[in-house]
Coordinates of C-alpha atoms (C1' of nucleotides) in Angstrom, one line a residue:
Chain A
M28 CA -17.0 -3.2 -7.6
A29 CA -14.8 -5.0 -7.0
E30 CA -14.8 -5.0 -3.5
E31 CA -18.9 -4.9 -2.2
N32 CA -18.7 -8.4 -4.0
N33 CA -16.5 -9.7 -1.0
K34 CA -17.9 -9.5 2.4
K35 CA -15.0 -7.7 4.5
Q36 CA -13.3 -9.9 6.8
S37 CA -12.9 -9.0 10.3
N38 CA -10.1 -7.5 11.9
F39 CA -9.0 -6.6 15.8
I40 CA -10.2 -3.0 15.1
K41 CA -13.7 -3.7 14.3
Q42 CA -14.1 -6.1 17.5
I43 CA -12.6 -3.2 19.8
I44 CA -15.8 -1.3 18.3
D45 CA -18.2 -3.6 18.5
E46 CA -17.0 -4.5 23.0
D47 CA -16.9 -1.0 22.7
L48 CA -20.9 -0.7 21.1
A49 CA -21.7 -3.7 23.3
G50 CA -20.5 -2.2 26.1
G51 CA -21.9 1.2 26.0
R52 CA -18.6 2.9 26.6
F53 CA -19.7 4.0 23.0
D54 CA -23.4 4.7 21.0
R55 CA -21.9 5.8 17.4
V56 CA -18.8 5.1 15.8
H57 CA -16.5 8.7 14.6
T58 CA -12.8 9.0 12.8
R59 CA -11.0 10.4 11.7
F60 CA -8.1 11.0 9.4
P61 CA -5.7 13.4 10.7
P62 CA -2.4 14.2 8.1
E63 CA 0.5 16.6 8.6
P64 CA 0.1 19.4 5.4
N65 CA 4.0 18.5 5.1
G66 CA 3.9 16.7 2.0
Y67 CA 2.0 14.0 0.0
L68 CA -0.1 11.6 0.5
H69 CA 1.4 7.8 -0.8
I70 CA 0.0 4.5 -0.7
G71 CA 0.9 4.3 3.0
H72 CA -1.7 6.9 4.3
A73 CA -4.3 5.8 1.6
K74 CA -4.1 2.3 3.5
S75 CA -5.4 4.3 7.1
I76 CA -8.3 5.7 4.9
C77 CA -10.0 3.5 3.7
L78 CA -9.4 2.3 6.8
N79 CA -11.0 5.4 9.2
F80 CA -14.0 5.8 6.3
G81 CA -15.2 2.7 5.7
L82 CA -15.0 2.1 9.3
A83 CA -16.8 5.0 9.8
E84 CA -19.5 3.3 6.2
E85 CA -19.9 -0.3 8.1
Y86 CA -20.4 1.3 10.8
N87 CA -23.0 3.7 9.7
G88 CA -20.4 6.5 12.0
K89 CA -18.9 9.5 10.4
C90 CA -15.5 10.7 9.4
N91 CA -13.9 13.5 9.7
L92 CA -10.6 15.1 7.4
R93 CA -8.2 16.6 9.9
F94 CA -5.3 18.3 8.9
D95 CA -3.7 18.4 12.3
D96 CA -1.5 21.5 11.4
T97 CA 0.6 23.0 15.2
N98 CA 3.8 23.2 13.7
P99 CA 4.1 25.7 11.0
L100 CA 7.9 25.5 10.1
K101 CA 6.2 22.3 8.4
E102 CA 4.0 22.8 6.1
D103 CA 2.4 24.5 3.9
R104 CA 0.0 25.4 1.5
E105 CA 0.1 23.7 -1.3
Y106 CA 0.2 20.2 0.5
I107 CA -3.4 20.7 2.0
D108 CA -4.6 21.9 -1.2
A109 CA -3.2 18.0 -2.9
I110 CA -4.4 16.7 0.5
I111 CA -7.3 17.4 -0.7
E112 CA -7.6 16.1 -3.9
D113 CA -6.3 13.5 -2.7
V114 CA -8.0 12.1 -0.3
H115 CA -11.8 12.8 -2.8
W116 CA -10.0 11.0 -5.5
L117 CA -9.6 7.9 -3.9
G118 CA -13.7 8.8 -3.6
F119 CA -14.5 9.8 0.4
D120 CA -16.3 13.0 1.6
W121 CA -16.1 14.3 5.1
E122 CA -19.5 16.1 4.1
D123 CA -18.4 19.3 6.0
R124 CA -16.4 17.5 8.7
L125 CA -13.7 19.1 6.8
F126 CA -11.1 20.3 10.2
F127 CA -7.7 22.1 11.1
A128 CA -6.1 22.1 14.5
S129 CA -5.3 25.8 14.3
D130 CA -9.2 25.6 14.5
Y131 CA -9.1 24.9 17.9
F132 CA -5.4 26.8 19.6
E133 CA -7.4 29.3 21.8
Q134 CA -9.5 26.6 22.6
M135 CA -6.2 24.5 23.9
Y136 CA -4.7 27.7 24.4
Q137 CA -7.4 27.5 27.5
Y138 CA -6.8 24.0 28.4
A139 CA -3.6 24.4 29.0
V140 CA -4.3 27.6 31.6
Q141 CA -6.9 24.9 33.7
L142 CA -3.9 22.7 33.8
I143 CA -2.0 25.2 35.1
K144 CA -4.1 26.0 37.5
M145 CA -4.5 22.2 38.8
G146 CA -0.6 22.8 39.5
K147 CA -0.6 19.6 36.4
A148 CA 2.0 22.2 34.2
Y149 CA 4.6 24.7 34.0
V150 CA 6.6 26.6 32.3
D151 CA 10.1 25.2 31.6
D152 CA 13.1 27.4 31.2
L153 CA 15.5 24.9 30.8
S154 CA 16.8 25.4 27.2
A155 CA 16.6 22.2 24.4
E156 CA 20.0 20.6 25.5
E157 CA 19.5 20.3 29.7
I158 CA 15.8 19.4 28.9
K159 CA 16.9 16.7 26.7
E160 CA 20.2 15.8 29.4
Y161 CA 17.6 16.2 32.4
R162 CA 15.4 13.4 30.6
G163 CA 17.8 10.3 31.2
T164 CA 17.9 7.8 29.1
L165 CA 15.8 5.1 28.2
T166 CA 17.6 3.2 30.9
K167 CA 18.3 5.7 34.0
P168 CA 15.3 7.6 34.7
G169 CA 14.8 11.9 34.9
K170 CA 15.3 14.8 37.0
E171 CA 13.0 17.0 37.8
S172 CA 13.6 20.2 36.9
P173 CA 14.5 23.4 38.8
Y174 CA 11.2 25.3 37.5
R175 CA 9.6 23.1 38.3
N176 CA 7.7 24.0 40.8
R177 CA 7.1 27.7 40.2
S178 CA 3.6 28.8 41.3
V179 CA 0.7 28.6 39.9
E180 CA 0.8 32.7 39.8
E181 CA 3.8 32.5 38.3
N182 CA 3.3 30.0 36.1
L183 CA -0.3 31.4 34.4
D184 CA 2.3 35.1 34.1
L185 CA 5.0 33.8 32.3
F186 CA 2.4 31.2 30.1
E187 CA 1.0 34.6 29.4
R188 CA 3.8 36.3 28.4
M189 CA 5.1 33.6 26.1
R190 CA 1.5 33.3 24.4
K191 CA 2.0 37.5 23.8
G192 CA 5.4 37.8 22.9
E193 CA 8.3 38.3 24.9
F194 CA 10.3 35.3 24.7
K195 CA 12.0 34.0 21.7
D196 CA 12.0 30.5 20.0
G197 CA 13.3 28.9 22.6
E198 CA 13.4 30.5 25.9
K199 CA 10.6 29.0 27.7
V200 CA 8.5 26.3 26.5
L201 CA 5.3 24.9 28.6
R202 CA 5.5 20.7 30.5
A203 CA 3.1 19.0 31.3
K204 CA 4.1 17.7 35.4
I205 CA 4.0 14.0 35.7
D206 CA 6.9 11.5 35.7
M207 CA 10.5 11.8 35.0
K208 CA 11.2 9.3 36.6
S209 CA 9.0 7.2 34.8
G210 CA 10.1 3.6 32.5
N211 CA 7.9 6.0 29.4
L212 CA 10.1 8.9 27.8
N213 CA 6.7 10.7 26.9
M214 CA 5.6 11.1 30.7
R215 CA 9.2 12.3 31.5
D216 CA 7.1 16.2 32.0
P217 CA 6.6 16.4 27.9
V218 CA 6.6 19.7 26.5
M219 CA 3.0 20.8 25.7
Y220 CA 3.9 24.4 23.7
R221 CA 7.1 25.4 22.2
I222 CA 7.7 29.2 21.1
I223 CA 8.0 30.1 17.2
H224 CA 7.9 33.0 16.4
A225 CA 6.9 32.3 12.4
S226 CA 3.6 32.3 10.3
H227 CA 1.4 30.0 9.9
P228 CA -0.9 29.0 6.6
R229 CA -3.8 29.3 8.3
T230 CA -3.8 31.6 11.3
G231 CA -0.9 33.9 10.4
N232 CA 1.3 35.7 13.0
K233 CA -1.6 35.4 15.7
W234 CA 0.3 32.6 18.0
C235 CA 3.9 32.2 18.7
I236 CA 3.0 29.4 20.2
Y237 CA 2.8 26.3 19.3
P238 CA 0.3 23.1 20.8
M239 CA 3.6 19.5 20.4
Y240 CA 1.1 16.4 19.3
D241 CA 1.0 14.9 22.3
W242 CA -0.8 17.6 24.1
A243 CA -2.5 18.5 20.9
H244 CA -4.2 15.8 18.9
G245 CA -6.3 14.3 22.2
L246 CA -8.4 17.2 22.5
E247 CA -8.7 17.7 18.9
D248 CA -10.1 14.7 19.0
S249 CA -12.0 15.4 21.8
I250 CA -12.8 18.3 20.8
E251 CA -14.5 16.5 17.6
R252 CA -16.0 13.4 19.5
I253 CA -14.6 10.7 17.9
T254 CA -14.6 8.5 19.6
H255 CA -12.3 6.0 17.6
S256 CA -8.8 7.5 17.5
I257 CA -7.1 5.3 14.7
C258 CA -3.3 5.7 15.1
T259 CA 0.1 3.5 13.1
L260 CA 2.6 1.9 16.0
E261 CA 5.4 4.2 16.6
F262 CA 2.3 6.2 18.8
E263 CA 1.1 3.1 21.3
D264 CA 4.1 4.7 23.7
H265 CA 1.7 7.9 23.5
R266 CA -1.3 6.0 24.6
P267 CA -0.1 6.2 28.3
L268 CA 0.0 10.3 27.9
Y269 CA -3.1 10.7 25.4
D270 CA -5.3 9.2 28.5
W271 CA -3.9 11.4 30.5
F272 CA -3.9 14.7 29.1
L273 CA -8.1 13.6 28.7
D274 CA -8.7 11.8 32.2
Q275 CA -6.7 15.4 33.6
L276 CA -9.6 17.9 31.8
G277 CA -12.2 15.6 32.4
V278 CA -13.1 15.5 28.8
F279 CA -15.0 13.7 26.2
H280 CA -12.0 10.7 26.3
P281 CA -11.7 9.1 22.5
R282 CA -9.8 5.4 22.4
Q283 CA -7.0 5.2 20.4
I284 CA -5.9 2.0 18.8
E285 CA -3.3 0.8 17.0
F286 CA -2.6 -0.1 13.9
A287 CA 0.8 -1.1 11.3
R288 CA 1.9 1.0 8.9
L289 CA 1.9 -0.7 5.4
N290 CA 5.2 -1.7 3.9
L291 CA 5.8 -2.2 0.2
T292 CA 8.3 -4.2 -1.8
Y293 CA 10.6 -2.2 -3.9
T294 CA 9.0 0.9 -2.4
V295 CA 10.4 3.3 0.5
M296 CA 7.5 4.9 2.3
S297 CA 8.9 7.7 4.2
K298 CA 7.5 10.8 3.8
R299 CA 12.0 12.3 3.8
K300 CA 13.0 9.6 1.6
L301 CA 10.3 10.5 -1.4
L302 CA 11.2 14.4 -0.2
R303 CA 14.9 13.2 -1.6
L304 CA 13.6 11.2 -4.9
V305 CA 11.9 14.3 -5.6
E306 CA 14.9 17.3 -4.2
E307 CA 17.9 15.4 -5.3
G308 CA 15.6 14.6 -9.1
Y309 CA 14.8 11.3 -9.2
V310 CA 12.1 11.3 -9.6
S311 CA 10.4 14.6 -11.9
G312 CA 8.0 14.7 -9.3
W313 CA 5.7 13.8 -6.1
D314 CA 3.5 13.0 -9.3
D315 CA 6.4 10.9 -11.1
P316 CA 4.5 8.1 -12.1
R317 CA 6.4 6.1 -10.4
M318 CA 6.6 7.5 -6.8
P319 CA 3.9 5.4 -4.7
T320 CA 1.6 8.7 -3.3
I321 CA -1.5 9.2 -4.8
A322 CA -0.5 11.9 -6.7
G323 CA 1.7 9.2 -8.4
M324 CA -0.5 6.5 -8.9
R325 CA -2.8 8.2 -10.3
R326 CA -1.2 9.3 -13.3
R327 CA -0.3 5.9 -13.5
G328 CA -3.2 5.2 -13.9
Y329 CA -4.0 3.2 -11.6
S330 CA -8.1 3.2 -10.2
P331 CA -9.1 4.6 -6.7
E332 CA -10.7 1.4 -7.2
A333 CA -8.1 -0.9 -7.1
I334 CA -6.2 0.9 -4.3
R335 CA -9.3 0.8 -2.4
D336 CA -9.6 -2.7 -3.0
F337 CA -6.0 -3.7 -2.3
A338 CA -6.1 -1.9 0.9
D339 CA -9.5 -4.3 2.2
R340 CA -7.3 -7.2 0.2
I341 CA -4.4 -6.4 2.5
G342 CA -6.4 -6.0 5.9
V343 CA -5.4 -4.9 9.1
A344 CA -3.4 -6.2 12.3
K345 CA -0.5 -5.1 14.0
A346 CA 2.3 -6.8 13.0
N347 CA 5.6 -5.2 11.0
S348 CA 4.2 -6.8 8.0
V349 CA 5.9 -5.8 4.3
V350 CA 3.0 -6.5 1.1
D351 CA 4.1 -8.5 -1.8
F352 CA 3.7 -5.1 -5.0
A353 CA 2.7 -8.0 -7.3
L354 CA -0.6 -7.4 -4.5
L355 CA -1.5 -4.5 -6.0
E356 CA -0.5 -5.2 -9.0
H357 CA -3.2 -7.6 -8.8
C358 CA -5.8 -5.3 -7.7
V359 CA -5.1 -3.0 -10.7
R360 CA -4.9 -5.9 -13.0
D361 CA -8.1 -7.2 -11.7
D362 CA -10.5 -3.1 -12.0
L363 CA -9.2 -2.7 -15.3
N364 CA -9.4 -5.7 -16.7
K365 CA -13.1 -4.9 -16.4
R366 CA -13.0 -1.5 -17.1
A367 CA -10.5 -1.0 -20.1
E368 CA -11.3 -0.9 -23.7
R369 CA -8.3 -2.6 -25.8
R370 CA -6.9 -0.7 -29.2
M371 CA -3.8 -2.1 -31.0
V372 CA -0.6 -0.4 -30.3
V373 CA 2.3 -1.3 -32.1
L374 CA 5.0 -0.3 -30.0
N375 CA 8.8 -1.5 -31.8
P376 CA 7.2 -1.7 -35.2
L377 CA 8.0 -4.3 -37.6
K378 CA 7.1 -3.7 -41.6
V379 CA 4.5 -6.4 -43.0
I380 CA 3.4 -6.1 -46.2
I381 CA 0.9 -7.8 -47.8
D382 CA 1.6 -9.3 -50.9
N383 CA -1.5 -10.5 -52.9
Y384 CA -3.8 -8.0 -50.3
P385 CA -4.8 -5.0 -52.8
D386 CA -2.7 -2.7 -53.6
D387 CA -4.9 1.0 -52.5
Q388 CA -7.5 -1.1 -50.6
V389 CA -8.6 -0.6 -47.0
E390 CA -11.4 -1.6 -45.2
E391 CA -13.2 -1.6 -41.8
L392 CA -13.1 -3.6 -40.0
E393 CA -14.8 -4.5 -36.9
A394 CA -13.4 -4.6 -33.4
E395 CA -15.3 -5.4 -30.1
N396 CA -13.9 -2.9 -27.2
N397 CA -13.5 -5.1 -24.1
P398 CA -14.6 -9.1 -24.3
E399 CA -15.4 -8.4 -20.6
D400 CA -18.2 -6.0 -21.0
A401 CA -20.1 -6.8 -23.8
N402 CA -21.2 -3.7 -23.0
A403 CA -18.4 -1.3 -24.0
G404 CA -19.3 -1.9 -28.0
T405 CA -17.5 -2.4 -31.0
R406 CA -14.9 0.0 -33.3
T407 CA -13.7 -0.1 -36.2
V408 CA -10.1 -0.2 -37.4
P409 CA -8.2 0.0 -41.1
F410 CA -5.6 -2.7 -42.2
S411 CA -4.4 -2.4 -45.6
K412 CA -1.6 -3.9 -47.9
I413 CA 1.3 -2.5 -46.0
I414 CA 0.6 -3.3 -41.8
Y415 CA 3.2 -3.0 -38.8
I416 CA 3.6 -5.8 -36.3
E417 CA 5.4 -5.3 -33.4
R418 CA 9.1 -6.5 -33.5
E419 CA 9.4 -8.7 -31.5
D420 CA 6.6 -10.5 -32.7
F421 CA 8.3 -12.6 -35.6
R422 CA 11.7 -14.7 -35.2
E423 CA 13.8 -16.0 -37.9
E424 CA 14.2 -19.7 -36.0
A425 CA 11.5 -20.3 -34.0
P426 CA 12.4 -22.0 -30.7
R427 CA 9.9 -24.1 -29.3
K428 CA 6.3 -23.9 -28.3
W429 CA 6.6 -20.6 -30.3
F430 CA 3.4 -19.9 -32.1
R431 CA 3.9 -16.1 -33.7
L432 CA 5.7 -15.3 -36.8
A433 CA 8.9 -16.6 -38.1
P434 CA 9.1 -17.6 -41.7
G435 CA 6.8 -19.7 -43.3
K436 CA 4.0 -19.9 -40.3
E437 CA 0.6 -18.6 -40.2
V438 CA -1.0 -16.4 -37.7
R439 CA -3.6 -14.5 -36.9
L440 CA -3.9 -10.6 -37.1
K441 CA -6.4 -10.0 -34.3
H442 CA -9.9 -9.1 -35.9
A443 CA -8.1 -9.6 -39.4
Y444 CA -7.0 -11.6 -41.1
Y445 CA -4.5 -14.9 -41.5
I446 CA -1.2 -14.2 -42.5
T447 CA 1.9 -16.4 -43.9
C448 CA 5.8 -15.2 -43.4
N449 CA 6.4 -16.1 -47.0
E450 CA 10.4 -13.8 -47.0
V451 CA 11.8 -12.0 -44.4
I452 CA 13.8 -8.4 -46.2
K453 CA 17.0 -8.0 -44.7
D454 CA 19.0 -4.4 -45.1
E455 CA 23.1 -4.3 -45.0
N456 CA 23.8 -5.0 -41.2
G457 CA 21.5 -8.1 -41.0
Q458 CA 18.6 -6.3 -39.5
I459 CA 15.7 -6.5 -40.4
V460 CA 13.8 -4.2 -42.5
E461 CA 10.2 -5.9 -43.8
L462 CA 8.9 -9.0 -44.4
H463 CA 6.5 -10.3 -46.5
C464 CA 3.3 -11.8 -45.7
T465 CA 0.2 -13.7 -47.7
Y466 CA -2.9 -13.5 -46.2
D467 CA -6.2 -15.7 -46.8
P468 CA -8.9 -13.6 -47.7
Q469 CA -11.5 -16.1 -46.6
S470 CA -10.0 -15.2 -42.8
R471 CA -12.1 -11.7 -42.6
G472 CA -12.9 -11.1 -38.8
G473 CA -9.4 -13.7 -37.8
W474 CA -11.5 -17.1 -38.2
T475 CA -12.4 -19.6 -40.9
Q476 CA -15.0 -21.9 -41.4
D477 CA -11.9 -25.1 -41.9
G478 CA -11.7 -26.1 -38.4
R479 CA -7.7 -24.5 -39.2
K480 CA -6.1 -23.9 -36.1
V481 CA -3.7 -20.8 -35.3
K482 CA -2.4 -20.6 -32.1
G483 CA -0.9 -17.1 -32.6
T484 CA -2.3 -13.9 -32.6
L485 CA -0.9 -10.6 -33.1
H486 CA -1.7 -6.8 -32.6
W487 CA -1.1 -4.7 -35.7
V488 CA -1.7 -1.3 -37.3
S489 CA -2.2 -0.4 -41.2
A490 CA 0.6 1.9 -41.5
A491 CA -1.0 4.7 -44.1
Q492 CA -3.6 5.4 -40.5
A493 CA -1.8 4.5 -37.9
I494 CA -0.5 7.5 -35.6
P495 CA 2.8 7.6 -34.1
V496 CA 2.3 8.2 -29.9
E497 CA 5.1 8.3 -27.0
V498 CA 4.6 5.9 -24.4
R499 CA 6.5 5.7 -21.1
L500 CA 6.9 2.0 -20.1
Y501 CA 7.8 1.9 -16.0
E502 CA 9.5 -0.5 -13.5
H503 CA 10.0 -0.7 -10.0
L504 CA 11.9 2.7 -9.2
F505 CA 14.1 0.3 -7.5
L506 CA 16.2 -3.2 -8.0
K507 CA 15.7 -4.5 -4.6
E508 CA 12.6 -5.6 -2.8
N509 CA 13.4 -3.7 0.4
P510 CA 16.0 -0.7 -0.7
E511 CA 16.6 -0.3 2.9
E512 CA 19.4 -3.7 2.2
V513 CA 22.6 -1.5 1.2
E514 CA 26.8 -2.0 1.5
E515 CA 28.5 0.0 3.8
G516 CA 28.0 3.5 3.7
Q517 CA 25.7 3.3 0.6
D518 CA 21.7 4.9 1.3
F519 CA 18.6 3.8 -0.3
T520 CA 19.5 6.3 -4.3
A521 CA 22.1 2.4 -4.3
N522 CA 19.4 0.8 -5.0
I523 CA 17.8 3.3 -7.9
N524 CA 16.5 1.2 -10.9
P525 CA 18.3 3.0 -13.5
N526 CA 16.1 1.7 -15.7
S527 CA 12.7 2.4 -13.8
L528 CA 11.5 5.0 -17.4
K529 CA 12.3 3.9 -20.5
I530 CA 10.7 6.5 -23.2
I531 CA 9.2 4.8 -26.9
K532 CA 8.6 8.2 -29.0
T533 CA 8.1 5.9 -32.1
A534 CA 4.9 3.4 -31.4
L535 CA 2.0 3.4 -33.5
A536 CA -0.7 3.5 -32.1
E537 CA -4.2 3.0 -33.5
P538 CA -6.3 5.9 -35.0
G539 CA -9.4 6.0 -33.1
L540 CA -6.3 6.5 -30.3
K541 CA -6.6 10.3 -31.1
E542 CA -9.4 10.9 -29.6
A543 CA -7.9 9.4 -26.3
K544 CA -8.7 12.0 -22.8
P545 CA -6.2 13.1 -20.4
G546 CA -6.3 10.3 -17.3
Q547 CA -8.0 8.3 -19.5
R548 CA -7.3 4.8 -19.5
F549 CA -6.5 1.7 -21.3
Q550 CA -5.3 -2.2 -22.3
F551 CA -2.8 -2.3 -25.5
L552 CA -3.2 -5.8 -26.6
R553 CA -1.0 -8.1 -25.6
Q554 CA 1.0 -5.2 -24.0
G555 CA -0.6 -4.0 -21.0
Y556 CA -3.5 -1.7 -19.0
F557 CA -1.9 2.2 -20.1
C558 CA -3.2 5.4 -19.1
A559 CA -2.9 9.3 -20.5
D560 CA -1.2 11.2 -19.2
L561 CA -2.1 13.9 -17.4
K562 CA -0.7 17.2 -17.5
D563 CA 1.7 16.3 -21.4
H564 CA -1.1 14.1 -23.4
S565 CA -2.7 16.1 -25.8
A566 CA -4.9 14.9 -29.3
E567 CA -1.0 16.7 -31.2
H568 CA 1.0 14.4 -29.0
P569 CA -0.5 11.5 -27.3
V570 CA 1.0 10.0 -24.2
F571 CA 0.4 6.6 -22.7
N572 CA 1.5 5.6 -19.7
R573 CA 2.1 2.0 -18.7
T574 CA 0.1 1.3 -15.7
V575 CA 0.9 -2.1 -15.5
T576 CA 2.0 -5.2 -17.8
L577 CA -0.8 -8.0 -18.5
R578 CA 0.4 -11.5 -17.1
D579 CA 2.9 -12.9 -19.6
S580 CA 3.4 -16.5 -19.5
W581 CA 4.8 -16.5 -22.6
A582 CA 8.3 -15.2 -21.1
R583 CA 7.8 -18.2 -18.6
I584 CA 7.8 -20.7 -20.9
E585 CA 11.0 -19.0 -22.8
K586 CA 12.4 -18.6 -19.4
K587 CA 12.5 -22.2 -18.7
L588 CA 13.3 -23.5 -21.7
K589 CA 16.8 -22.0 -21.4
Chain B
rU1 C1' 13.8 -6.4 35.8
rG2 C1' 13.6 0.6 31.8
rG3 C1' 8.8 0.9 28.9
rG4 C1' 5.6 -0.1 25.4
rG5 C1' 4.7 -4.1 21.2
rU6 C1' 4.7 -8.7 17.6
rG7 C1' 5.8 -14.2 16.2
rU8 C1' 0.1 -18.6 12.1
rA9 C1' 3.6 -21.5 4.1
rG10 C1' 7.8 -17.2 -0.2
rC11 C1' 4.6 -12.4 1.2
rC12 C1' 0.1 -10.6 3.4
rA13 C1' -3.7 -12.7 7.2
rA14 C1' -8.2 -15.2 9.6
rG15 C1' -8.8 -18.4 13.8
rC16 C1' -10.8 -16.6 20.2
rG17 C1' -10.2 -24.9 23.8
rG18 C1' -13.0 -28.8 19.6
rU19 C1' -9.1 -31.2 15.8
rA20 C1' -5.0 -24.5 10.3
rA21 C1' -10.1 -19.7 6.3
rG22 C1' -9.1 -16.7 2.4
rG23 C1' -6.2 -13.6 -0.4
rC24 C1' -1.1 -12.8 -3.6
rA25 C1' 3.0 -15.5 -5.5
rG26 C1' 4.4 -20.3 -7.3
rC27 C1' 2.7 -25.0 -10.3
rG28 C1' 0.2 -28.3 -13.2
rG29 C1' -3.9 -29.0 -16.8
rG30 C1' -8.3 -26.8 -19.5
rU31 C1' -11.2 -22.7 -22.2
rU32 C1' -10.1 -18.6 -25.5
rU33 C1' -9.5 -15.1 -31.9
rU34 C1' -5.0 -10.8 -26.0
rG35 C1' 0.5 -16.8 -24.2
rG36 C1' -4.5 -12.3 -21.4
rU37 C1' -8.9 -13.1 -18.2
rC38 C1' -12.1 -17.4 -16.8
rC39 C1' -12.4 -22.6 -14.7
rC40 C1' -10.1 -26.8 -12.1
rG41 C1' -6.0 -29.0 -8.9
rC42 C1' -1.4 -28.8 -5.4
rC43 C1' 0.5 -25.8 -2.6
rA44 C1' 1.2 -24.9 7.3
rU45 C1' 0.4 -33.6 10.5
rU46 C1' 1.0 -27.5 12.3
rC47 C1' 0.7 -22.5 14.6
rG48 C1' 9.5 -18.3 16.7
rG49 C1' 11.5 -22.9 20.5
rG50 C1' 10.8 -25.5 25.7
rG51 C1' 7.9 -27.0 29.6
rG52 C1' 2.8 -27.4 31.4
rU53 C1' -2.9 -27.7 31.7
rU54 C1' -7.1 -30.4 29.2
rC55 C1' -10.0 -36.3 26.7
rG56 C1' -8.5 -32.4 23.7
rA57 C1' -4.1 -26.1 22.6
rA58 C1' -2.3 -21.7 17.3
rU59 C1' -5.3 -20.1 20.9
rC60 C1' -5.4 -21.0 28.5
rC61 C1' -0.8 -20.7 32.3
rU62 C1' 5.0 -20.3 32.5
rC63 C1' 10.3 -20.1 30.9
rC64 C1' 13.1 -18.7 26.5
rC65 C1' 14.5 -16.7 21.7
rA66 C1' 13.3 -13.5 17.8
rC67 C1' 12.1 -9.2 15.8
rC68 C1' 10.3 -3.4 16.1
rC69 C1' 9.3 1.1 18.7
rC70 C1' 10.6 5.0 22.5
rA71 C1' 16.0 9.0 24.9
rG72 C1' 12.7 16.4 19.4
rC73 C1' 10.9 22.3 21.8
rC74 C1' 8.8 16.6 14.6
rA75 C1' 3.5 13.6 13.1

RNA sequence: UGGGGUGUAGCCAAGCGGUAAGGCAGCGGGUUUUGGUCCCGCCAUUCGGGGGUUCGAAUCCUCCCACCCCAGCCA
């Protein structure tokens, strides 16, 4: 695997861990990936997953998979299942350490009681709007709630009655008693519990009070004896609160470390926006091959190895950045080049009749499956008098440096013969309908002894044996590197690429491709990497998704010629 | 004088006082039965800016500038 060859480079998190280990703060490394089950995982999560599981692996430690299911209003069982599948697919194993924040609700409750008894938490009757008012602003300090100094006994009683369901949603909250004048708004008596009378995917109706992230997360980490709690930059301001709760309780205290989340060109990454793409029908679902979700990329044909390699290459730092999508594509090509078997598929067929080839003869020619892998073996492809080539591979008037087919020119048919074009047949509209060529019987296999120079090599299929297949050509979902770059009054959907999906129902493939299994990846010679669709592909109706094109240096040359 | 962060090439990113790694993209060349792959070469006299310390500064000090995050009973 690619990522195992080049040694992984250092980053600031490893340096912190090294210091913690050397200084004795911890004697082991235990991380966790803590998704909220309120949406599908995307490539940004993949970065975090690779980071957390990768660190554990490198330091001979462990990494837990933990669902942060503290908000029953937003979370769903569907997402839990999808997330589990995706993390596994990426190649990571949490063994028996699959946890849920909801597993700790009782323990969290007891800790809250402890804080109340210490006089460090209180039940507040202020409404949500009032709490907001009392919080102050970025530049003005907040003011204390009139309920802030209730007695411990009253707080204990009220909190218990909150749990029992005696109050309606929003009627009361439990707050930490910290500092309403803090410059850090998170420290202005943050809410610890709110009342939500809703059924939870795992605890059902057992609870009607649910812990807030800041209160819950540190406890989850502490309970699981996590050493390094890695999260994204926006939680940097929350670290003082994370530390405060754990310090007050005097419990095991993990170290929170923040890193910059991944951004990719031509991509939106927020769950909210991805949800919009799905709900408003811009894509077919969370696993649409154009989505930056793990499920989408899987269906597109990206391999877990390529995604992991990508995660290694982008590094980990604290500076906000936008990674070039081309790097991801490079990783995909790099992996698939070594592993994907080659096949010939003509997307836009042009009929070629080989006049001097025996009428009813069919030859089975040998073709290597992968020039990058000797162990991939060979297969056989049929050749006959009538074949199809790619329409784009023929030009009536050849431009400079063109070494594909043109009148009077000779090219090589991959694995087959040299052919020369003699005649172009057109219909009444001037459309080319077929080509008449002659072949050189001496060039069987695609080579002659005489040292003749044949620069161009084309892929082709034999007309009688070719099978029709559907091919789905994907491009970036957005036209601009930064989809958010829009005019006044518009949003990112204004930048959606109308040509992000082009369906070709009339492609012709070499017959062996009828054996393809859903999810199987190939390189279609001279075109790109393709993957049999996970959902729609069948032997009766083959469907292939274009994962990524091959690099196309002819396109570059032609551009320069103009 | 609200708090917290970040600035190294077009894009990521190492670097931790001894004179700017690596990858992607791009450009030029070679090999090639995929205009693919592979191989070779080029691509920051300079690290957001000014000042200072030092024999020596991207690294230390200082002032300034730019950008990002925070006012959910979301995570």
